[in-house]
PDB file of C-alpha atoms in Angstrom:
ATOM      1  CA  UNK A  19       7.713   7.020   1.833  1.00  0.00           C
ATOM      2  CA  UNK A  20      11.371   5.567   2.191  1.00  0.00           C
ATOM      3  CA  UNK A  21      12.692   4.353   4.998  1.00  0.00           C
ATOM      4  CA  UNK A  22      14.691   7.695   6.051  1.00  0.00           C
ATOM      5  CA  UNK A  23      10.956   9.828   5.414  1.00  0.00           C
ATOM      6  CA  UNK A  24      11.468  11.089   2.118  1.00  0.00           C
ATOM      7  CA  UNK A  25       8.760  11.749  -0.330  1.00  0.00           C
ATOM      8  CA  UNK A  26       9.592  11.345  -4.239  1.00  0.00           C
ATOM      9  CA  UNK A  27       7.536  13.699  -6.027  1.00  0.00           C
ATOM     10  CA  UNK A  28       8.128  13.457 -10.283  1.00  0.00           C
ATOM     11  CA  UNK A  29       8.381  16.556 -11.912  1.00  0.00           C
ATOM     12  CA  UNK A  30       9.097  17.870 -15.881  1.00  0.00           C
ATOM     13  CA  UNK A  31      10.844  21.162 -16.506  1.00  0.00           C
ATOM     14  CA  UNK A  32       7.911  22.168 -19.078  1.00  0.00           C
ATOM     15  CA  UNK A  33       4.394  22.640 -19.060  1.00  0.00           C
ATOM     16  CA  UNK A  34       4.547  20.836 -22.461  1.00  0.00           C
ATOM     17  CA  UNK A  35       5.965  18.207 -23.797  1.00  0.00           C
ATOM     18  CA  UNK A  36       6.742  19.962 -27.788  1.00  0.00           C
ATOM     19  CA  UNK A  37       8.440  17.448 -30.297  1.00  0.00           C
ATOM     20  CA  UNK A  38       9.623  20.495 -32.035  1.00  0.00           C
ATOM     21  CA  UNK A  39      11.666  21.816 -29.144  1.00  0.00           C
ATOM     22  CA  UNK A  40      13.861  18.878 -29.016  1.00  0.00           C
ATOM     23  CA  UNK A  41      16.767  18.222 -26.420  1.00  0.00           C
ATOM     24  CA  UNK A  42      16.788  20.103 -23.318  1.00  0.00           C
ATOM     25  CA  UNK A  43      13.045  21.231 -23.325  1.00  0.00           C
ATOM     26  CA  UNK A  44      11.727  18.615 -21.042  1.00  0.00           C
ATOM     27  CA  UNK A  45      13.720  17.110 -18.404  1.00  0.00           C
ATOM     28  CA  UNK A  46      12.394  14.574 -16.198  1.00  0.00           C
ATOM     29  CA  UNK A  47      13.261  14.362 -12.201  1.00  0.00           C
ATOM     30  CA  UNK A  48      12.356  13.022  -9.103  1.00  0.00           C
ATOM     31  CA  UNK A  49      13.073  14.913  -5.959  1.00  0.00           C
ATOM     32  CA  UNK A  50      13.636  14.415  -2.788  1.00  0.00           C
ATOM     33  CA  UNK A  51      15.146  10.847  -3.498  1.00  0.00           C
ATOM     34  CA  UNK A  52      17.282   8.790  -0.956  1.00  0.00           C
ATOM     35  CA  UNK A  53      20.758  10.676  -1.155  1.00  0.00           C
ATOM     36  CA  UNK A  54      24.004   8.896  -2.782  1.00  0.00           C
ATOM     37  CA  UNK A  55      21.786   6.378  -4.034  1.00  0.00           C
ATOM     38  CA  UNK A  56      21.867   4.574  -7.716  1.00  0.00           C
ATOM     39  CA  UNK A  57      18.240   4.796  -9.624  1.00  0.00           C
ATOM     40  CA  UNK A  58      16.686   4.758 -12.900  1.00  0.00           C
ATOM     41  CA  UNK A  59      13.460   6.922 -15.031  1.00  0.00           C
ATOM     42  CA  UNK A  60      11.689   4.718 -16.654  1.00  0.00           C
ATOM     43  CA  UNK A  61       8.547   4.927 -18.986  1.00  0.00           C
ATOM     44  CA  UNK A  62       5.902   3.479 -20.200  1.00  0.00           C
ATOM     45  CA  UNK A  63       3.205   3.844 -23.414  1.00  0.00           C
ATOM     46  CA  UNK A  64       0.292   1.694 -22.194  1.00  0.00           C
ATOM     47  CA  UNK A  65      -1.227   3.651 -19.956  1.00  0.00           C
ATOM     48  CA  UNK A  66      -1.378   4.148 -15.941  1.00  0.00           C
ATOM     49  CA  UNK A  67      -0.782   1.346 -13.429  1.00  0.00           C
ATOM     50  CA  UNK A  68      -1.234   0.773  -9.252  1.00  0.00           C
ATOM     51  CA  UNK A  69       0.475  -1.865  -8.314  1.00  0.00           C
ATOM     52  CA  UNK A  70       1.699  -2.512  -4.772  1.00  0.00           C
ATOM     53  CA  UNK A  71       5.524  -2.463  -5.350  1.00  0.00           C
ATOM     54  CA  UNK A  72       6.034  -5.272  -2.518  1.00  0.00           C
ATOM     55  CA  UNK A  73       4.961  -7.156   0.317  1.00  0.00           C
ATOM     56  CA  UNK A  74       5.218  -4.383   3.098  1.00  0.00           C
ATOM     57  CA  UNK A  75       5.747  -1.447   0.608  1.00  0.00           C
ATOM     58  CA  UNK A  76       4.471   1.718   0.469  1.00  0.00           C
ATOM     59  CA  UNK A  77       5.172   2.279  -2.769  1.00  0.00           C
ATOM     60  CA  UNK A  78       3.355   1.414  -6.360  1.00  0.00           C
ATOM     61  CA  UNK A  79       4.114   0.547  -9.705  1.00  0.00           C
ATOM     62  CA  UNK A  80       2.115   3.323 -11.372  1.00  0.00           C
ATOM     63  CA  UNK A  81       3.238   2.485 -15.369  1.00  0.00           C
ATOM     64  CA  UNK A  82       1.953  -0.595 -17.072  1.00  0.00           C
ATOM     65  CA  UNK A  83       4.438  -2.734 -18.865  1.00  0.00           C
ATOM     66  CA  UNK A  84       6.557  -2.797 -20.787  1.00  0.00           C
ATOM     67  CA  UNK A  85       8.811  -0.282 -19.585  1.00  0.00           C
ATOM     68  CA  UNK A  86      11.726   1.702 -21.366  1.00  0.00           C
ATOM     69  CA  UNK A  87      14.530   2.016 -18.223  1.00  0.00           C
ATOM     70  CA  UNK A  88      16.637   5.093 -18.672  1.00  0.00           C
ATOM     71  CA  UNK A  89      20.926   4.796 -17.695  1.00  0.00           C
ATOM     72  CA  UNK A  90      21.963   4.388 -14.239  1.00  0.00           C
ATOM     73  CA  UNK A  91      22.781   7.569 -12.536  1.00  0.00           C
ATOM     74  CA  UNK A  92      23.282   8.614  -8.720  1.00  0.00           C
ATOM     75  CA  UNK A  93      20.919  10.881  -7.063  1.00  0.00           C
ATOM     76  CA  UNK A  94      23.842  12.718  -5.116  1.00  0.00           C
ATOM     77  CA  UNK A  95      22.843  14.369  -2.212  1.00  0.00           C
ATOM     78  CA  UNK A  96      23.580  13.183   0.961  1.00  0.00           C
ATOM     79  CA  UNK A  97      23.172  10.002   3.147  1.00  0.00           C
ATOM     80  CA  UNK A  98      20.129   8.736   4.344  1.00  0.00           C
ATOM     81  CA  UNK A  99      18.885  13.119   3.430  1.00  0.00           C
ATOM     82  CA  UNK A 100      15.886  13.566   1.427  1.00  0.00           C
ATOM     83  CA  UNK A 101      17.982  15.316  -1.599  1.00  0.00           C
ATOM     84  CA  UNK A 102      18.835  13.262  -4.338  1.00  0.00           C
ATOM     85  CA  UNK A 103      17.527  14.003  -7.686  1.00  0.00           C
ATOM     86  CA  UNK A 104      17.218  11.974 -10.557  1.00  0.00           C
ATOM     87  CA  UNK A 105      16.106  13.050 -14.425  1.00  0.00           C
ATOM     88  CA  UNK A 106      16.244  12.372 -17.736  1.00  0.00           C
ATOM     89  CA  UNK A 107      16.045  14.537 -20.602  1.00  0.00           C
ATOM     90  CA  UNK A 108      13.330  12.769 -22.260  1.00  0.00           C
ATOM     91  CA  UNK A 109      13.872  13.973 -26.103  1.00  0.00           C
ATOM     92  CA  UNK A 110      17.733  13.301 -25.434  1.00  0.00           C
ATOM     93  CA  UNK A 111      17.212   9.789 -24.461  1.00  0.00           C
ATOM     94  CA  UNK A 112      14.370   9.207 -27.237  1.00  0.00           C
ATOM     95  CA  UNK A 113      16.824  10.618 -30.179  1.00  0.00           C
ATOM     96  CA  UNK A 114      19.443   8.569 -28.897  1.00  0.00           C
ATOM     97  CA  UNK A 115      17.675   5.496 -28.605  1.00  0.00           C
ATOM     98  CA  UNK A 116      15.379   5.126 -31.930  1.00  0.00           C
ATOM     99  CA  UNK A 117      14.011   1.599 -31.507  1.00  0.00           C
ATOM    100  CA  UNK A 118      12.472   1.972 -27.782  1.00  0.00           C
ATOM    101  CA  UNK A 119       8.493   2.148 -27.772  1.00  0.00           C
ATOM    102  CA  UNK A 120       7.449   5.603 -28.064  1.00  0.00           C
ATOM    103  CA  UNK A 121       9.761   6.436 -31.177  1.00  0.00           C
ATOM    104  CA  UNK A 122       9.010   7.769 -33.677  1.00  0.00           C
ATOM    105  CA  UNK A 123       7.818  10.504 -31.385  1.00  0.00           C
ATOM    106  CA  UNK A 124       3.476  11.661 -32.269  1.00  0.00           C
ATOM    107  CA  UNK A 125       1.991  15.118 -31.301  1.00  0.00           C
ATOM    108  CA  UNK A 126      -0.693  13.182 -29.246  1.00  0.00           C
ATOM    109  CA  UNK A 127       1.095  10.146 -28.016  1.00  0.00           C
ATOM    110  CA  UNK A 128       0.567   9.990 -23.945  1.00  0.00           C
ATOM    111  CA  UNK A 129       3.689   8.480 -21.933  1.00  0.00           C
ATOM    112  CA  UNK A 130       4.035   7.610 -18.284  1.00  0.00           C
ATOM    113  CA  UNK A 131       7.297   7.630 -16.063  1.00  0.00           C
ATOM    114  CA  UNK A 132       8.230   6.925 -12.782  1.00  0.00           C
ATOM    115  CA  UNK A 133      11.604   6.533 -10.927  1.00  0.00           C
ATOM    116  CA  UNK A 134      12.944   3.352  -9.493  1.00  0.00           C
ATOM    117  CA  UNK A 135      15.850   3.938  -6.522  1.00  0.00           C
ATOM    118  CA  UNK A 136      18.096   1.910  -3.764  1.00  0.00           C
ATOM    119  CA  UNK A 137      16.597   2.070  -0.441  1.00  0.00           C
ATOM    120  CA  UNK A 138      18.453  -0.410   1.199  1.00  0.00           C
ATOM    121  CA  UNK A 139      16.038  -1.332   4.757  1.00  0.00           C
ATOM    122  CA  UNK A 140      12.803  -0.757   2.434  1.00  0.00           C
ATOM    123  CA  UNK A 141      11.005  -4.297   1.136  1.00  0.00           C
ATOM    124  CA  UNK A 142      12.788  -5.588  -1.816  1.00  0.00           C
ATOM    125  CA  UNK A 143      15.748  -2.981  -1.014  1.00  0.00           C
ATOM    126  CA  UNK A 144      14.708  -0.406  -3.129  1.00  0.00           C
ATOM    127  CA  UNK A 145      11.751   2.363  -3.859  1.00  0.00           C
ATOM    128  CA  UNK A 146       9.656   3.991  -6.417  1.00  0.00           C
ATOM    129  CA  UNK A 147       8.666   7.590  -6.745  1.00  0.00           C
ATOM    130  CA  UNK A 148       4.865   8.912  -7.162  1.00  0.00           C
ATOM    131  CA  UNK A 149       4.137   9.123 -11.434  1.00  0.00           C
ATOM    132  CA  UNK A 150       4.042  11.487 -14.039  1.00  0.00           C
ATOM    133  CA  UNK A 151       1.974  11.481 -16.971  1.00  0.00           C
ATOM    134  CA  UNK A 152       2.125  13.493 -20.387  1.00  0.00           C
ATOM    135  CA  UNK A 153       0.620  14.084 -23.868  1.00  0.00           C
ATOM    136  CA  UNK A 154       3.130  15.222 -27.011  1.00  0.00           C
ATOM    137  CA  UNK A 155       2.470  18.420 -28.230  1.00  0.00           C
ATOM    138  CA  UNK A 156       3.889  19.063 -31.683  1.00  0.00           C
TER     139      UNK A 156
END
């Protein structure tokens, strides 16, 4: 929970995660982010983490290291509102980046994400969403 209430909550827009769809088929996002503020999807290949973020948090780290950080974007929305979005189309960002863990892409390969985001007030000034957590299809 953020500072202003809001509740992240990960999402994919597929039920599956098919190598052969490519680009477009599965977008990552996390809703109900902090609005205006800067964040980043990240993922991770080893597995499922629960780590308490910070001293006073009440979020967790729920993707073991290392992590793959997506670009920089801005959830929009409005200020200190509960509708910013963030994503990442996940085969985009894999084709475009060929040497990140993960690549080459495997039917059967699991990945985890999360989103990281500014929350100013919040211990260590920002915020993490809840996780996601997939399996390649071919």
């Amino acid at each position: 929970t953020t500072t202003n209430g809001c509740n992240q909550i990960m999402g994919a827009s597929a039920l599956n995660a098919s190598i052969a769809a490519g680009p477009g088929s599965f977008v990552l996002s996390a809703t109900q982010v902090e609005g205006t503020q800067s964040g980043v999807m990240f993922y991770g290949i080893n597995g499922r983490a629960a780590v308490v973020w910070g001293a006073g948090s009440t979020s967790f780290l729920c993707v073991k290291a290392p992590l793959v950080r997506g670009p920089v974007s801005n959830a929009g929305g409005t200020f200190a509102a509960c509708d910013g979005v963030l994503s990442l189309d996940f085969f985009a960002f894999m084709a475009a980046n060929p040497s990140v863990p993960g690549n080459p892409l495997t039917a059967g390969q699991m990945f985890d994400a999360q989103a990281w985001f500014r929350d100013p007030p919040a211990p260590k000034t920002t915020n993490l969403s809840d996780g996601i957590e997939w399996t390649l299809c071919p």
